[in-house]
Amino acid sequence: MRILIINGSPRKGNTWRLTEKVKERIEGLDNTVRFEEIHLSERNIPFCTGCSVCFRKGHIFCPHNQYIQPIMDKIADCDGVIFAVSCFQGAVPALTKNFTDHLAFLIHRPRYFDKKALIISTTGGVSADSVTQSLANTLPGWGFNKCYQLPIIALSWNDYKPSEKHIKKAYKISKAFYMDLKSGKLHSPKIGVLIPFNLFQTMCEEYAPGTEYETQDGVFWKQYAGMKYAPGIPLPIHKKVVGKLICQVGKHLSPRMLVTYKK
Ligand SMILES: Cc1cc2nc3c(=O)[nH]c(=O)nc-3n(C[C@H](O)[C@H](O)[C@H](O)COP(=O)(O)O)c2cc1C
């Protein structure tokens, strides 16, 4: 089993110390697990300029693809991802935001359907849960199958030593995350995840190759034509019906909501 750890904090501080406890616990459960670390602070990723080339032409044309693609490949190659993200002003640090901005196109063209995540955050006093929740809202849109969260109030600027209670909590979540990875079980997506999947799939018809405002969406969705969610992911009948309804809404909205751009 391979677990990728993405450190989205500018340093190895409180959140990293807690992440090491999580790593320790998983290693204790299974010493064959292989960890790989990416520290975003070492990658020097330039700020997303908002050029929208990723949405329109494809992410491989992003001016920063040389920084982003290797991380995307690592995510694709692992079984699970641990995100270690400190709480800055009630939100993720700029490093993480910049990284997720570069991947915002994934809500239009999701992948990573068999990946699961554990999101860890520490805060001085408040909002660690807002940080983990905001990533847990983003990742399913990229395709992530399940997100576990470990938000912790450290009451510390840089001298956090995880208490017995915090270690117990970290161990419990780590075990649940590890067991889920080990099971290989894929979970049925929440209804909210069906909205972008079915909406973008239907609306992309207006952006198919050869149309006035062709985008990469028009190419991407061909592989999922008629599917209400990605193949191999369990989808009970009532969610298929919901998917169908969303497609109908998409078909209705599509001609009225054509997104134009300057060529
Ligand atoms: C720039 C900055 C912003 C912060 N914002 C908050 C905040 O909004 N709420 C809070 O309770 N603590 C805040 N803190 C404290 C950190 O969340 C806390 O020390 C956290 O454990 C830091 O994690 P790290 O050591 O992994 O970076 C902030 C600290 C910094 C440096």
PDB file of N, CA and C in Angstrom, residues 45-127:
ATOM      1  N   ILE A  45       5.846  26.439  -6.448  1.00  0.00           N
ATOM      2  CA  ILE A  45       4.830  26.533  -7.506  1.00  0.00           C
ATOM      3  C   ILE A  45       4.410  28.002  -7.657  1.00  0.00           C
ATOM      4  N   PRO A  46       4.535  28.571  -8.859  1.00  0.00           N
ATOM      5  CA  PRO A  46       4.094  29.974  -9.017  1.00  0.00           C
ATOM      6  C   PRO A  46       2.584  30.072  -8.770  1.00  0.00           C
ATOM      7  N   PHE A  47       2.124  31.281  -8.491  1.00  0.00           N
ATOM      8  CA  PHE A  47       0.685  31.454  -8.264  1.00  0.00           C
ATOM      9  C   PHE A  47      -0.097  31.162  -9.532  1.00  0.00           C
ATOM     10  N   CYS A  48      -1.258  30.552  -9.343  1.00  0.00           N
ATOM     11  CA  CYS A  48      -2.198  30.356 -10.455  1.00  0.00           C
ATOM     12  C   CYS A  48      -2.563  31.743 -10.972  1.00  0.00           C
ATOM     13  N   THR A  49      -2.455  31.933 -12.294  1.00  0.00           N
ATOM     14  CA  THR A  49      -2.725  33.257 -12.858  1.00  0.00           C
ATOM     15  C   THR A  49      -4.185  33.406 -13.289  1.00  0.00           C
ATOM     16  N   GLY A  50      -4.941  32.318 -13.198  1.00  0.00           N
ATOM     17  CA  GLY A  50      -6.349  32.400 -13.608  1.00  0.00           C
ATOM     18  C   GLY A  50      -6.530  32.486 -15.106  1.00  0.00           C
ATOM     19  N   CYS A  51      -5.563  32.003 -15.868  1.00  0.00           N
ATOM     20  CA  CYS A  51      -5.648  32.105 -17.344  1.00  0.00           C
ATOM     21  C   CYS A  51      -6.743  31.207 -17.905  1.00  0.00           C
ATOM     22  N   SER A  52      -7.143  30.196 -17.124  1.00  0.00           N
ATOM     23  CA  SER A  52      -8.210  29.244 -17.475  1.00  0.00           C
ATOM     24  C   SER A  52      -7.859  28.315 -18.642  1.00  0.00           C
ATOM     25  N   VAL A  53      -6.591  28.260 -18.992  1.00  0.00           N
ATOM     26  CA  VAL A  53      -6.162  27.346 -20.059  1.00  0.00           C
ATOM     27  C   VAL A  53      -6.480  25.898 -19.676  1.00  0.00           C
ATOM     28  N   CYS A  54      -6.346  25.583 -18.380  1.00  0.00           N
ATOM     29  CA  CYS A  54      -6.631  24.206 -17.922  1.00  0.00           C
ATOM     30  C   CYS A  54      -8.078  23.838 -18.223  1.00  0.00           C
ATOM     31  N   PHE A  55      -8.994  24.762 -17.968  1.00  0.00           N
ATOM     32  CA  PHE A  55     -10.407  24.485 -18.220  1.00  0.00           C
ATOM     33  C   PHE A  55     -10.661  24.350 -19.718  1.00  0.00           C
ATOM     34  N   ARG A  56     -10.077  25.282 -20.488  1.00  0.00           N
ATOM     35  CA  ARG A  56     -10.423  25.356 -21.911  1.00  0.00           C
ATOM     36  C   ARG A  56      -9.637  24.373 -22.764  1.00  0.00           C
ATOM     37  N   LYS A  57      -8.308  24.438 -22.675  1.00  0.00           N
ATOM     38  CA  LYS A  57      -7.494  23.635 -23.600  1.00  0.00           C
ATOM     39  C   LYS A  57      -7.025  22.322 -22.981  1.00  0.00           C
ATOM     40  N   GLY A  58      -6.918  22.297 -21.669  1.00  0.00           N
ATOM     41  CA  GLY A  58      -6.413  21.096 -20.998  1.00  0.00           C
ATOM     42  C   GLY A  58      -5.306  21.470 -20.037  1.00  0.00           C
ATOM     43  N   HIS A  59      -5.242  20.747 -18.925  1.00  0.00           N
ATOM     44  CA  HIS A  59      -4.283  21.141 -17.885  1.00  0.00           C
ATOM     45  C   HIS A  59      -2.839  20.969 -18.340  1.00  0.00           C
ATOM     46  N   ILE A  60      -2.613  20.131 -19.347  1.00  0.00           N
ATOM     47  CA  ILE A  60      -1.216  19.949 -19.780  1.00  0.00           C
ATOM     48  C   ILE A  60      -0.658  21.236 -20.398  1.00  0.00           C
ATOM     49  N   PHE A  61      -1.562  22.151 -20.756  1.00  0.00           N
ATOM     50  CA  PHE A  61      -1.103  23.433 -21.314  1.00  0.00           C
ATOM     51  C   PHE A  61      -0.951  24.515 -20.246  1.00  0.00           C
ATOM     52  N   CYS A  62      -1.205  24.170 -18.988  1.00  0.00           N
ATOM     53  CA  CYS A  62      -1.014  25.133 -17.888  1.00  0.00           C
ATOM     54  C   CYS A  62       0.441  25.613 -17.922  1.00  0.00           C
ATOM     55  N   PRO A  63       0.668  26.922 -17.781  1.00  0.00           N
ATOM     56  CA  PRO A  63       2.058  27.406 -17.803  1.00  0.00           C
ATOM     57  C   PRO A  63       2.892  26.847 -16.649  1.00  0.00           C
ATOM     58  N   HIS A  64       2.207  26.267 -15.650  1.00  0.00           N
ATOM     59  CA  HIS A  64       2.926  25.690 -14.493  1.00  0.00           C
ATOM     60  C   HIS A  64       2.814  24.172 -14.450  1.00  0.00           C
ATOM     61  N   ASN A  65       2.487  23.584 -15.592  1.00  0.00           N
ATOM     62  CA  ASN A  65       2.279  22.128 -15.610  1.00  0.00           C
ATOM     63  C   ASN A  65       3.497  21.343 -15.127  1.00  0.00           C
ATOM     64  N   GLN A  66       4.683  21.889 -15.363  1.00  0.00           N
ATOM     65  CA  GLN A  66       5.900  21.181 -14.935  1.00  0.00           C
ATOM     66  C   GLN A  66       5.946  21.002 -13.407  1.00  0.00           C
ATOM     67  N   TYR A  67       5.230  21.884 -12.688  1.00  0.00           N
ATOM     68  CA  TYR A  67       5.178  21.775 -11.224  1.00  0.00           C
ATOM     69  C   TYR A  67       4.009  20.883 -10.778  1.00  0.00           C
ATOM     70  N   ILE A  68       2.910  21.012 -11.525  1.00  0.00           N
ATOM     71  CA  ILE A  68       1.663  20.364 -11.098  1.00  0.00           C
ATOM     72  C   ILE A  68       1.579  18.901 -11.533  1.00  0.00           C
ATOM     73  N   GLN A  69       2.012  18.634 -12.762  1.00  0.00           N
ATOM     74  CA  GLN A  69       1.858  17.264 -13.289  1.00  0.00           C
ATOM     75  C   GLN A  69       2.533  16.195 -12.418  1.00  0.00           C
ATOM     76  N   PRO A  70       3.773  16.451 -11.948  1.00  0.00           N
ATOM     77  CA  PRO A  70       4.399  15.405 -11.123  1.00  0.00           C
ATOM     78  C   PRO A  70       3.596  15.103  -9.851  1.00  0.00           C
ATOM     79  N   ILE A  71       2.935  16.114  -9.295  1.00  0.00           N
ATOM     80  CA  ILE A  71       2.130  15.877  -8.085  1.00  0.00           C
ATOM     81  C   ILE A  71       0.865  15.106  -8.460  1.00  0.00           C
ATOM     82  N   MET A  72       0.264  15.483  -9.592  1.00  0.00           N
ATOM     83  CA  MET A  72      -0.921  14.746 -10.063  1.00  0.00           C
ATOM     84  C   MET A  72      -0.575  13.276 -10.297  1.00  0.00           C
ATOM     85  N   ASP A  73       0.597  13.041 -10.865  1.00  0.00           N
ATOM     86  CA  ASP A  73       1.012  11.649 -11.143  1.00  0.00           C
ATOM     87  C   ASP A  73       1.190  10.874  -9.844  1.00  0.00           C
ATOM     88  N   LYS A  74       1.748  11.540  -8.834  1.00  0.00           N
ATOM     89  CA  LYS A  74       1.945  10.871  -7.536  1.00  0.00           C
ATOM     90  C   LYS A  74       0.587  10.529  -6.912  1.00  0.00           C
ATOM     91  N   ILE A  75      -0.370  11.433  -7.048  1.00  0.00           N
ATOM     92  CA  ILE A  75      -1.712  11.141  -6.506  1.00  0.00           C
ATOM     93  C   ILE A  75      -2.299   9.924  -7.242  1.00  0.00           C
ATOM     94  N   ALA A  76      -2.132   9.927  -8.566  1.00  0.00           N
ATOM     95  CA  ALA A  76      -2.684   8.818  -9.356  1.00  0.00           C
ATOM     96  C   ALA A  76      -2.044   7.485  -8.974  1.00  0.00           C
ATOM     97  N   ASP A  77      -0.773   7.527  -8.569  1.00  0.00           N
ATOM     98  CA  ASP A  77      -0.021   6.288  -8.296  1.00  0.00           C
ATOM     99  C   ASP A  77      -0.223   5.717  -6.900  1.00  0.00           C
ATOM    100  N   CYS A  78      -0.811   6.510  -5.981  1.00  0.00           N
ATOM    101  CA  CYS A  78      -0.888   6.012  -4.599  1.00  0.00           C
ATOM    102  C   CYS A  78      -2.284   5.449  -4.317  1.00  0.00           C
ATOM    103  N   ASP A  79      -2.418   4.844  -3.132  1.00  0.00           N
ATOM    104  CA  ASP A  79      -3.722   4.314  -2.728  1.00  0.00           C
ATOM    105  C   ASP A  79      -4.496   5.351  -1.921  1.00  0.00           C
ATOM    106  N   GLY A  80      -3.770   6.138  -1.142  1.00  0.00           N
ATOM    107  CA  GLY A  80      -4.422   7.143  -0.314  1.00  0.00           C
ATOM    108  C   GLY A  80      -3.528   8.356  -0.157  1.00  0.00           C
ATOM    109  N   VAL A  81      -4.153   9.492   0.136  1.00  0.00           N
ATOM    110  CA  VAL A  81      -3.394  10.735   0.309  1.00  0.00           C
ATOM    111  C   VAL A  81      -3.701  11.325   1.681  1.00  0.00           C
ATOM    112  N   ILE A  82      -2.636  11.698   2.391  1.00  0.00           N
ATOM    113  CA  ILE A  82      -2.806  12.445   3.642  1.00  0.00           C
ATOM    114  C   ILE A  82      -2.458  13.898   3.344  1.00  0.00           C
ATOM    115  N   PHE A  83      -3.385  14.793   3.617  1.00  0.00           N
ATOM    116  CA  PHE A  83      -3.127  16.226   3.471  1.00  0.00           C
ATOM    117  C   PHE A  83      -2.872  16.794   4.864  1.00  0.00           C
ATOM    118  N   ALA A  84      -1.720  17.422   5.067  1.00  0.00           N
ATOM    119  CA  ALA A  84      -1.392  18.060   6.343  1.00  0.00           C
ATOM    120  C   ALA A  84      -1.424  19.564   6.102  1.00  0.00           C
ATOM    121  N   VAL A  85      -2.387  20.215   6.725  1.00  0.00           N
ATOM    122  CA  VAL A  85      -2.663  21.613   6.368  1.00  0.00           C
ATOM    123  C   VAL A  85      -2.944  22.435   7.626  1.00  0.00           C
ATOM    124  N   SER A  86      -2.092  23.402   7.927  1.00  0.00           N
ATOM    125  CA  SER A  86      -2.373  24.200   9.124  1.00  0.00           C
ATOM    126  C   SER A  86      -3.506  25.200   8.868  1.00  0.00           C
ATOM    127  N   CYS A  87      -4.016  25.758   9.941  1.00  0.00           N
ATOM    128  CA  CYS A  87      -5.127  26.715   9.834  1.00  0.00           C
ATOM    129  C   CYS A  87      -4.582  28.139   9.884  1.00  0.00           C
ATOM    130  N   PHE A  88      -4.705  28.854   8.780  1.00  0.00           N
ATOM    131  CA  PHE A  88      -4.289  30.260   8.727  1.00  0.00           C
ATOM    132  C   PHE A  88      -5.521  31.113   8.453  1.00  0.00           C
ATOM    133  N   GLN A  89      -5.844  31.986   9.379  1.00  0.00           N
ATOM    134  CA  GLN A  89      -7.016  32.861   9.235  1.00  0.00           C
ATOM    135  C   GLN A  89      -8.284  32.083   8.932  1.00  0.00           C
ATOM    136  N   GLY A  90      -8.423  30.970   9.614  1.00  0.00           N
ATOM    137  CA  GLY A  90      -9.643  30.173   9.453  1.00  0.00           C
ATOM    138  C   GLY A  90      -9.730  29.438   8.138  1.00  0.00           C
ATOM    139  N   ALA A  91      -8.632  29.393   7.402  1.00  0.00           N
ATOM    140  CA  ALA A  91      -8.667  28.771   6.071  1.00  0.00           C
ATOM    141  C   ALA A  91      -7.360  28.018   5.815  1.00  0.00           C
ATOM    142  N   VAL A  92      -7.261  27.393   4.637  1.00  0.00           N
ATOM    143  CA  VAL A  92      -6.009  26.694   4.310  1.00  0.00           C
ATOM    144  C   VAL A  92      -4.916  27.721   4.022  1.00  0.00           C
ATOM    145  N   PRO A  93      -3.643  27.407   4.277  1.00  0.00           N
ATOM    146  CA  PRO A  93      -2.567  28.348   3.958  1.00  0.00           C
ATOM    147  C   PRO A  93      -2.492  28.598   2.443  1.00  0.00           C
ATOM    148  N   ALA A  94      -1.927  29.742   2.082  1.00  0.00           N
ATOM    149  CA  ALA A  94      -1.845  30.129   0.663  1.00  0.00           C
ATOM    150  C   ALA A  94      -1.193  29.041  -0.197  1.00  0.00           C
ATOM    151  N   LEU A  95      -0.211  28.365   0.370  1.00  0.00           N
ATOM    152  CA  LEU A  95       0.475  27.288  -0.380  1.00  0.00           C
ATOM    153  C   LEU A  95      -0.518  26.236  -0.861  1.00  0.00           C
ATOM    154  N   THR A  96      -1.392  25.834   0.057  1.00  0.00           N
ATOM    155  CA  THR A  96      -2.385  24.810  -0.290  1.00  0.00           C
ATOM    156  C   THR A  96      -3.413  25.380  -1.244  1.00  0.00           C
ATOM    157  N   LYS A  97      -3.834  26.612  -0.989  1.00  0.00           N
ATOM    158  CA  LYS A  97      -4.848  27.228  -1.857  1.00  0.00           C
ATOM    159  C   LYS A  97      -4.304  27.346  -3.277  1.00  0.00           C
ATOM    160  N   ASN A  98      -3.048  27.759  -3.380  1.00  0.00           N
ATOM    161  CA  ASN A  98      -2.437  27.881  -4.701  1.00  0.00           C
ATOM    162  C   ASN A  98      -2.410  26.528  -5.410  1.00  0.00           C
ATOM    163  N   PHE A  99      -2.086  25.492  -4.651  1.00  0.00           N
ATOM    164  CA  PHE A  99      -2.055  24.140  -5.223  1.00  0.00           C
ATOM    165  C   PHE A  99      -3.451  23.728  -5.695  1.00  0.00           C
ATOM    166  N   THR A 100      -4.463  23.925  -4.829  1.00  0.00           N
ATOM    167  CA  THR A 100      -5.809  23.481  -5.227  1.00  0.00           C
ATOM    168  C   THR A 100      -6.373  24.364  -6.353  1.00  0.00           C
ATOM    169  N   ASP A 101      -5.966  25.634  -6.408  1.00  0.00           N
ATOM    170  CA  ASP A 101      -6.400  26.478  -7.529  1.00  0.00           C
ATOM    171  C   ASP A 101      -5.908  25.885  -8.861  1.00  0.00           C
ATOM    172  N   HIS A 102      -4.675  25.391  -8.858  1.00  0.00           N
ATOM    173  CA  HIS A 102      -4.139  24.795 -10.082  1.00  0.00           C
ATOM    174  C   HIS A 102      -4.909  23.535 -10.493  1.00  0.00           C
ATOM    175  N   LEU A 103      -5.585  22.935  -9.514  1.00  0.00           N
ATOM    176  CA  LEU A 103      -6.324  21.703  -9.827  1.00  0.00           C
ATOM    177  C   LEU A 103      -7.837  21.932  -9.888  1.00  0.00           C
ATOM    178  N   ALA A 104      -8.238  23.193  -9.902  1.00  0.00           N
ATOM    179  CA  ALA A 104      -9.674  23.496  -9.881  1.00  0.00           C
ATOM    180  C   ALA A 104     -10.400  22.914 -11.095  1.00  0.00           C
ATOM    181  N   PHE A 105      -9.659  22.717 -12.185  1.00  0.00           N
ATOM    182  CA  PHE A 105     -10.287  22.169 -13.398  1.00  0.00           C
ATOM    183  C   PHE A 105     -10.826  20.755 -13.168  1.00  0.00           C
ATOM    184  N   LEU A 106     -10.345  20.113 -12.082  1.00  0.00           N
ATOM    185  CA  LEU A 106     -10.746  18.720 -11.827  1.00  0.00           C
ATOM    186  C   LEU A 106     -12.238  18.575 -11.524  1.00  0.00           C
ATOM    187  N   ILE A 107     -12.879  19.654 -11.109  1.00  0.00           N
ATOM    188  CA  ILE A 107     -14.328  19.546 -10.880  1.00  0.00           C
ATOM    189  C   ILE A 107     -15.031  19.378 -12.238  1.00  0.00           C
ATOM    190  N   HIS A 108     -14.407  19.917 -13.295  1.00  0.00           N
ATOM    191  CA  HIS A 108     -14.959  19.722 -14.646  1.00  0.00           C
ATOM    192  C   HIS A 108     -14.578  18.358 -15.217  1.00  0.00           C
ATOM    193  N   ARG A 109     -13.410  17.877 -14.813  1.00  0.00           N
ATOM    194  CA  ARG A 109     -12.919  16.626 -15.416  1.00  0.00           C
ATOM    195  C   ARG A 109     -12.317  15.749 -14.321  1.00  0.00           C
ATOM    196  N   PRO A 110     -13.180  15.170 -13.459  1.00  0.00           N
ATOM    197  CA  PRO A 110     -12.680  14.433 -12.295  1.00  0.00           C
ATOM    198  C   PRO A 110     -11.964  13.136 -12.661  1.00  0.00           C
ATOM    199  N   ARG A 111     -11.110  12.688 -11.766  1.00  0.00           N
ATOM    200  CA  ARG A 111     -10.419  11.391 -11.889  1.00  0.00           C
ATOM    201  C   ARG A 111     -10.229  10.877 -10.454  1.00  0.00           C
ATOM    202  N   TYR A 112      -9.254  10.206 -10.087  1.00  0.00           N
ATOM    203  CA  TYR A 112      -8.980   9.805  -8.693  1.00  0.00           C
ATOM    204  C   TYR A 112     -10.182   9.134  -8.004  1.00  0.00           C
ATOM    205  N   PHE A 113     -10.990   8.405  -8.793  1.00  0.00           N
ATOM    206  CA  PHE A 113     -12.210   7.819  -8.230  1.00  0.00           C
ATOM    207  C   PHE A 113     -11.943   6.719  -7.201  1.00  0.00           C
ATOM    208  N   ASP A 114     -10.730   6.144  -7.247  1.00  0.00           N
ATOM    209  CA  ASP A 114     -10.440   5.077  -6.276  1.00  0.00           C
ATOM    210  C   ASP A 114      -9.532   5.566  -5.148  1.00  0.00           C
ATOM    211  N   LYS A 115      -9.403   6.870  -4.995  1.00  0.00           N
ATOM    212  CA  LYS A 115      -8.518   7.418  -3.945  1.00  0.00           C
ATOM    213  C   LYS A 115      -9.312   7.844  -2.714  1.00  0.00           C
ATOM    214  N   LYS A 116      -8.655   7.675  -1.574  1.00  0.00           N
ATOM    215  CA  LYS A 116      -9.249   8.126  -0.313  1.00  0.00           C
ATOM    216  C   LYS A 116      -8.264   9.071   0.366  1.00  0.00           C
ATOM    217  N   ALA A 117      -8.791   9.982   1.151  1.00  0.00           N
ATOM    218  CA  ALA A 117      -7.920  10.998   1.768  1.00  0.00           C
ATOM    219  C   ALA A 117      -8.134  11.073   3.271  1.00  0.00           C
ATOM    220  N   LEU A 118      -7.065  11.454   3.941  1.00  0.00           N
ATOM    221  CA  LEU A 118      -7.156  11.835   5.358  1.00  0.00           C
ATOM    222  C   LEU A 118      -6.632  13.269   5.437  1.00  0.00           C
ATOM    223  N   ILE A 119      -7.465  14.164   5.955  1.00  0.00           N
ATOM    224  CA  ILE A 119      -7.098  15.581   6.002  1.00  0.00           C
ATOM    225  C   ILE A 119      -6.843  15.973   7.460  1.00  0.00           C
ATOM    226  N   ILE A 120      -5.627  16.453   7.712  1.00  0.00           N
ATOM    227  CA  ILE A 120      -5.223  16.782   9.087  1.00  0.00           C
ATOM    228  C   ILE A 120      -4.996  18.291   9.184  1.00  0.00           C
ATOM    229  N   SER A 121      -5.531  18.895  10.229  1.00  0.00           N
ATOM    230  CA  SER A 121      -5.247  20.315  10.447  1.00  0.00           C
ATOM    231  C   SER A 121      -5.111  20.599  11.939  1.00  0.00           C
ATOM    232  N   THR A 122      -4.189  21.502  12.280  1.00  0.00           N
ATOM    233  CA  THR A 122      -4.153  22.015  13.654  1.00  0.00           C
ATOM    234  C   THR A 122      -4.360  23.517  13.598  1.00  0.00           C
ATOM    235  N   THR A 123      -4.945  24.016  14.668  1.00  0.00           N
ATOM    236  CA  THR A 123      -5.187  25.447  14.768  1.00  0.00           C
ATOM    237  C   THR A 123      -4.774  25.933  16.156  1.00  0.00           C
ATOM    238  N   GLY A 124      -4.535  27.254  16.249  1.00  0.00           N
ATOM    239  CA  GLY A 124      -4.240  27.823  17.566  1.00  0.00           C
ATOM    240  C   GLY A 124      -5.459  27.658  18.467  1.00  0.00           C
ATOM    241  N   GLY A 125      -6.610  28.125  17.998  1.00  0.00           N
ATOM    242  CA  GLY A 125      -7.806  28.072  18.833  1.00  0.00           C
ATOM    243  C   GLY A 125      -9.062  27.628  18.115  1.00  0.00           C
ATOM    244  N   VAL A 126      -9.267  28.187  16.917  1.00  0.00           N
ATOM    245  CA  VAL A 126     -10.524  27.859  16.217  1.00  0.00           C
ATOM    246  C   VAL A 126     -10.288  27.550  14.740  1.00  0.00           C
ATOM    247  N   SER A 127     -11.263  26.880  14.153  1.00  0.00           N
ATOM    248  CA  SER A 127     -11.422  26.692  12.700  1.00  0.00           C
ATOM    249  C   SER A 127     -10.609  25.574  12.055  1.00  0.00           C
TER     250      SER A 127
END
